[in-house]
């Protein structure tokens, strides 16, 4: 059993899910005139929806969690607020997944208040119904038990963070600091139940060395807490 529930998502699945999502939107009769991608996770699905729905207008908004160092409280913010006039438009706000939904709710409220489309609906590939604070207008997959979806566009970032977490926690539990490449890959598969392939492991390790999380000594990677 993996320590963290992770599901590896392929590019082919992304295309299939986006096509299915487009079909649901079409069947509902809603004809968006502009798509708004929520950065960063909504970019690929939004671009595919433009293709499958024949929409030429595509803009984006970046909504993300922010950790206020002083308070250690997390809240979502609109990272680069700007003005647009969407009066006369039927808009579709697109993201990859509604988990808690905090960042997407913030984007929705901002767009309605500041950009004023005639109508705004929300479409996502996946909706984690057990934890989400709201139900999107359109989704392709309802997820009942929480899982981390390892999407193809965050493969390197996730691999890096997964390895970091694995070496940090192993150090806390056992004091182990030295790792071989082979040990890292084996433990990664054990911890996360997925295999991302050698190029991603190598790139992630190079980035962790650049960040100073790991040091290279001969054949070994040394964790430096
Ligand atoms: P939260 O507000 O809890 O971070 P959101 O539902 O607002 O979660 O999601 C913010 C972004 O974080 C998503 O658009 C997605 O890119 C990423 N994300 C959140 N949960 C998951 C998950 N379970 N699997 C993969 N990516 C996720």
Tab-separated table of C-alpha atoms and ligand atoms in Angstrom:
chain	number	residue	atom	x	y	z
A	1	UNK	CA	0.000	0.000	0.000
A	2	UNK	CA	1.255	3.427	-0.973
A	3	UNK	CA	1.691	5.990	1.799
A	4	UNK	CA	0.063	8.713	-0.253
A	5	UNK	CA	-2.851	7.957	-2.585
A	6	UNK	CA	-1.654	9.081	-6.013
A	7	UNK	CA	-3.035	8.393	-9.457
A	8	UNK	CA	-0.887	8.962	-12.518
A	9	UNK	CA	-2.864	10.693	-15.279
A	10	UNK	CA	-1.697	10.386	-18.910
A	11	UNK	CA	-1.934	12.942	-21.726
A	12	UNK	CA	-4.325	10.600	-23.513
A	13	UNK	CA	-6.659	10.578	-20.520
A	14	UNK	CA	-6.570	14.386	-20.404
A	15	UNK	CA	-7.667	14.588	-24.033
A	16	UNK	CA	-10.379	11.961	-23.506
A	17	UNK	CA	-11.709	13.681	-20.361
A	18	UNK	CA	-11.667	17.111	-22.014
A	19	UNK	CA	-13.576	15.759	-24.997
A	20	UNK	CA	-16.131	14.185	-22.646
A	21	UNK	CA	-16.442	17.426	-20.708
A	22	UNK	CA	-16.997	19.376	-23.948
A	23	UNK	CA	-19.760	16.953	-24.851
A	24	UNK	CA	-21.566	17.599	-21.558
A	25	UNK	CA	-21.333	21.357	-22.083
A	26	UNK	CA	-22.631	21.035	-25.648
A	27	UNK	CA	-25.487	18.762	-24.568
A	28	UNK	CA	-26.574	21.303	-21.955
A	29	UNK	CA	-27.092	23.895	-24.676
A	30	UNK	CA	-24.628	26.381	-23.157
A	31	UNK	CA	-22.584	28.130	-25.849
A	32	UNK	CA	-19.710	30.018	-24.238
A	33	UNK	CA	-18.259	32.925	-26.224
A	34	UNK	CA	-15.130	33.126	-24.081
A	35	UNK	CA	-13.172	30.673	-21.939
A	36	UNK	CA	-11.289	31.727	-18.822
A	37	UNK	CA	-8.501	29.371	-17.746
A	38	UNK	CA	-7.683	29.341	-14.065
A	39	UNK	CA	-3.884	29.314	-13.851
A	40	UNK	CA	-2.102	27.164	-13.691
A	41	UNK	CA	-4.081	23.912	-13.596
A	42	UNK	CA	-6.809	25.035	-15.968
A	43	UNK	CA	-4.560	25.885	-18.924
A	44	UNK	CA	-4.467	22.571	-20.760
A	45	UNK	CA	-8.141	21.657	-20.247
A	46	UNK	CA	-9.178	25.216	-21.222
A	47	UNK	CA	-7.160	25.077	-24.449
A	48	UNK	CA	-8.640	21.695	-25.329
A	49	UNK	CA	-12.164	22.935	-24.598
A	50	UNK	CA	-11.552	25.862	-26.981
A	51	UNK	CA	-10.741	23.288	-29.637
A	52	UNK	CA	-13.604	20.887	-28.891
A	53	UNK	CA	-16.211	23.644	-28.489
A	54	UNK	CA	-14.908	25.899	-31.257
A	55	UNK	CA	-14.258	28.864	-28.959
A	56	UNK	CA	-11.685	31.433	-30.136
A	57	UNK	CA	-11.553	33.686	-27.095
A	58	UNK	CA	-9.298	32.545	-24.279
A	59	UNK	CA	-8.048	34.540	-21.306
A	60	UNK	CA	-6.772	33.543	-17.900
A	61	UNK	CA	-6.678	34.414	-14.273
A	62	UNK	CA	-4.278	33.155	-11.630
A	63	UNK	CA	-5.796	32.227	-8.319
A	64	UNK	CA	-3.670	30.499	-5.742
A	65	UNK	CA	-3.093	29.722	-2.137
A	66	UNK	CA	-0.865	32.101	-0.304
A	67	UNK	CA	0.844	31.386	2.973
A	68	UNK	CA	1.067	34.436	5.135
A	69	UNK	CA	4.308	33.783	6.944
A	70	UNK	CA	3.376	35.882	9.943
A	71	UNK	CA	0.041	34.248	10.611
A	72	UNK	CA	0.806	30.879	9.076
A	73	UNK	CA	-2.762	31.034	7.830
A	74	UNK	CA	-3.480	30.045	4.270
A	75	UNK	CA	-5.761	31.992	2.043
A	76	UNK	CA	-6.361	32.230	-1.660
A	77	UNK	CA	-5.499	35.355	-3.635
A	78	UNK	CA	-5.816	36.612	-7.220
A	79	UNK	CA	-2.166	36.895	-8.131
A	80	UNK	CA	-2.261	39.426	-10.994
A	81	UNK	CA	-5.551	41.310	-10.784
A	82	UNK	CA	-6.494	43.185	-13.973
A	83	UNK	CA	-9.601	44.639	-15.569
A	84	UNK	CA	-11.556	43.196	-18.461
A	85	UNK	CA	-14.955	44.083	-19.816
A	86	UNK	CA	-16.845	40.862	-20.516
A	87	UNK	CA	-20.285	42.420	-20.805
A	88	UNK	CA	-22.096	40.716	-23.667
A	89	UNK	CA	-20.159	37.479	-23.143
A	90	UNK	CA	-21.160	34.049	-21.949
A	91	UNK	CA	-18.099	32.877	-20.068
A	92	UNK	CA	-16.818	29.461	-19.078
A	93	UNK	CA	-14.374	29.305	-16.177
A	94	UNK	CA	-12.168	26.222	-16.517
A	95	UNK	CA	-9.930	24.412	-14.059
A	96	UNK	CA	-8.463	20.931	-13.738
A	97	UNK	CA	-10.034	19.907	-10.439
A	98	UNK	CA	-12.241	21.125	-7.622
A	99	UNK	CA	-10.613	19.827	-4.448
A	100	UNK	CA	-11.713	22.107	-1.610
A	101	UNK	CA	-12.599	24.585	-4.330
A	102	UNK	CA	-11.256	27.635	-2.475
A	103	UNK	CA	-9.111	28.957	-5.310
A	104	UNK	CA	-11.822	28.425	-7.915
A	105	UNK	CA	-14.504	30.133	-5.797
A	106	UNK	CA	-12.218	33.125	-5.441
A	107	UNK	CA	-11.661	33.280	-9.220
A	108	UNK	CA	-15.414	32.992	-9.845
A	109	UNK	CA	-16.221	35.810	-7.415
A	110	UNK	CA	-13.505	38.020	-8.899
A	111	UNK	CA	-14.620	37.467	-12.500
A	112	UNK	CA	-18.274	38.119	-11.682
A	113	UNK	CA	-17.472	41.284	-9.754
A	114	UNK	CA	-14.689	42.777	-11.904
A	115	UNK	CA	-15.231	41.435	-15.434
A	116	UNK	CA	-19.040	41.244	-15.421
A	117	UNK	CA	-19.855	38.589	-18.038
A	118	UNK	CA	-23.578	38.199	-18.817
A	119	UNK	CA	-23.320	34.622	-17.627
A	120	UNK	CA	-20.587	32.527	-16.032
A	121	UNK	CA	-20.473	28.767	-15.694
A	122	UNK	CA	-17.768	26.526	-14.274
A	123	UNK	CA	-16.285	23.424	-15.914
A	124	UNK	CA	-13.636	21.095	-14.486
A	125	UNK	CA	-12.268	17.710	-15.424
A	126	UNK	CA	-12.640	16.351	-11.910
A	127	UNK	CA	-14.721	17.115	-8.862
A	128	UNK	CA	-13.829	15.646	-5.458
A	129	UNK	CA	-17.381	15.558	-4.174
A	130	UNK	CA	-16.466	14.427	-0.641
A	131	UNK	CA	-14.353	17.504	0.152
A	132	UNK	CA	-15.462	20.220	-2.306
A	133	UNK	CA	-17.281	23.249	-0.949
A	134	UNK	CA	-19.349	23.528	-4.125
A	135	UNK	CA	-20.456	21.552	-7.168
A	136	UNK	CA	-19.262	22.864	-10.545
A	137	UNK	CA	-21.815	23.301	-13.356
A	138	UNK	CA	-19.891	20.771	-15.469
A	139	UNK	CA	-17.417	18.044	-14.510
A	140	UNK	CA	-16.313	14.892	-16.248
A	141	UNK	CA	-15.328	12.667	-13.326
A	142	UNK	CA	-16.745	12.620	-9.826
A	143	UNK	CA	-14.076	11.473	-7.362
A	144	UNK	CA	-15.451	10.095	-4.115
A	145	UNK	CA	-12.273	9.327	-2.217
A	146	UNK	CA	-9.519	11.905	-2.099
A	147	UNK	CA	-6.512	11.151	-4.323
A	148	UNK	CA	-3.650	13.298	-5.583
A	149	UNK	CA	-3.940	13.295	-9.380
A	150	UNK	CA	-0.493	13.437	-10.876
A	151	UNK	CA	-1.353	15.422	-14.017
A	152	UNK	CA	1.150	15.419	-16.901
A	153	UNK	CA	1.740	19.194	-16.596
A	154	UNK	CA	2.961	18.975	-12.985
A	155	UNK	CA	4.980	15.787	-13.342
A	156	UNK	CA	8.373	17.315	-12.589
A	157	UNK	CA	7.156	19.632	-9.836
A	158	UNK	CA	5.286	16.783	-8.145
A	159	UNK	CA	8.178	14.329	-8.530
A	160	UNK	CA	10.516	16.846	-6.938
A	161	UNK	CA	8.176	17.531	-4.042
A	162	UNK	CA	7.432	13.836	-3.548
A	163	UNK	CA	11.146	12.982	-3.347
A	164	UNK	CA	11.775	15.898	-0.989
A	165	UNK	CA	9.019	14.790	1.323
A	166	UNK	CA	10.217	11.186	1.218
A	167	UNK	CA	13.821	12.002	2.167
A	168	UNK	CA	12.746	14.515	4.821
A	169	UNK	CA	10.363	12.127	6.505
A	170	UNK	CA	12.729	9.180	6.253
A	171	UNK	CA	15.398	11.313	7.928
A	172	UNK	CA	12.987	12.232	10.743
A	173	UNK	CA	11.947	8.611	11.235
A	174	UNK	CA	15.315	6.851	10.895
A	175	UNK	CA	18.107	9.443	10.642
A	176	UNK	CA	19.005	8.178	7.146
A	177	UNK	CA	20.803	10.795	5.034
A	178	UNK	CA	22.532	8.832	2.248
A	179	UNK	CA	20.623	7.559	-0.757
A	180	UNK	CA	21.602	5.871	-3.998
A	181	UNK	CA	19.626	6.662	-7.164
A	182	UNK	CA	18.240	3.125	-7.125
A	183	UNK	CA	17.064	3.443	-3.513
A	184	UNK	CA	15.312	6.715	-4.276
A	185	UNK	CA	13.424	5.217	-7.213
A	186	UNK	CA	12.441	2.091	-5.294
A	187	UNK	CA	11.216	4.021	-2.265
A	188	UNK	CA	9.392	6.495	-4.507
A	189	UNK	CA	7.402	3.675	-6.098
A	190	UNK	CA	6.682	2.209	-2.677
A	191	UNK	CA	5.589	5.523	-1.141
A	192	UNK	CA	3.494	6.840	-3.992
A	193	UNK	CA	2.497	3.719	-5.915
A	194	UNK	CA	3.470	5.257	-9.269
A	195	UNK	CA	6.498	5.233	-11.575
A	196	UNK	CA	7.227	8.455	-13.490
A	197	UNK	CA	10.248	7.149	-15.427
A	198	UNK	CA	13.958	7.875	-15.364
A	199	UNK	CA	14.004	11.318	-17.042
A	200	UNK	CA	11.661	12.735	-14.415
A	201	UNK	CA	13.612	11.199	-11.503
A	202	UNK	CA	16.904	12.545	-12.915
A	203	UNK	CA	15.502	16.040	-13.560
A	204	UNK	CA	13.860	16.185	-10.125
A	205	UNK	CA	17.108	15.135	-8.426
A	206	UNK	CA	19.081	17.746	-10.363
A	207	UNK	CA	16.628	20.416	-9.185
A	208	UNK	CA	16.813	19.237	-5.578
A	209	UNK	CA	20.610	19.469	-5.787
A	210	UNK	CA	20.322	23.006	-7.225
A	211	UNK	CA	18.021	23.963	-4.368
A	212	UNK	CA	20.482	22.576	-1.839
A	213	UNK	CA	18.079	19.937	-0.502
A	214	UNK	CA	20.418	17.161	-1.665
A	215	UNK	CA	24.176	17.057	-2.197
A	216	UNK	CA	25.986	14.735	-4.567
A	217	UNK	CA	28.935	12.780	-3.188
A	218	UNK	CA	30.259	10.246	-5.663
A	219	UNK	CA	27.394	7.880	-6.404
A	220	UNK	CA	25.319	9.070	-3.420
A	221	UNK	CA	22.744	11.730	-2.776
A	222	UNK	CA	23.083	13.220	0.707
A	223	UNK	CA	20.082	14.852	2.364
A	224	UNK	CA	21.095	18.078	4.076
A	225	UNK	CA	18.478	19.046	6.691
B	1	LIG	P1	-7.320	23.983	-2.638
B	1	LIG	O1	-8.059	25.284	-2.598
B	1	LIG	O2	-7.723	22.975	-1.633
B	1	LIG	O3	-5.836	24.080	-2.924
B	1	LIG	P2	-8.500	23.801	-5.075
B	1	LIG	O4	-9.676	22.926	-5.240
B	1	LIG	O5	-8.739	25.252	-4.987
B	1	LIG	O6	-7.809	23.243	-3.863
B	1	LIG	O7	-7.356	23.471	-6.110
B	1	LIG	C1	-6.281	24.334	-6.432
B	1	LIG	C2	-5.395	23.690	-7.474
B	1	LIG	O8	-4.500	22.755	-6.848
B	1	LIG	C3	-6.144	22.832	-8.484
B	1	LIG	O9	-6.580	23.609	-9.565
B	1	LIG	C4	-5.100	21.814	-8.894
B	1	LIG	O10	-4.244	22.327	-9.894
B	1	LIG	C5	-4.338	21.580	-7.615
B	1	LIG	N1	-4.932	20.447	-6.886
B	1	LIG	C6	-5.721	20.525	-5.792
B	1	LIG	N2	-6.091	19.314	-5.368
B	1	LIG	C7	-5.547	18.414	-6.231
B	1	LIG	C8	-5.572	16.970	-6.321
B	1	LIG	N3	-6.259	16.221	-5.460
B	1	LIG	N4	-4.883	16.397	-7.338
B	1	LIG	C9	-4.177	17.155	-8.215
B	1	LIG	N5	-4.116	18.500	-8.182
B	1	LIG	C10	-4.794	19.130	-7.195
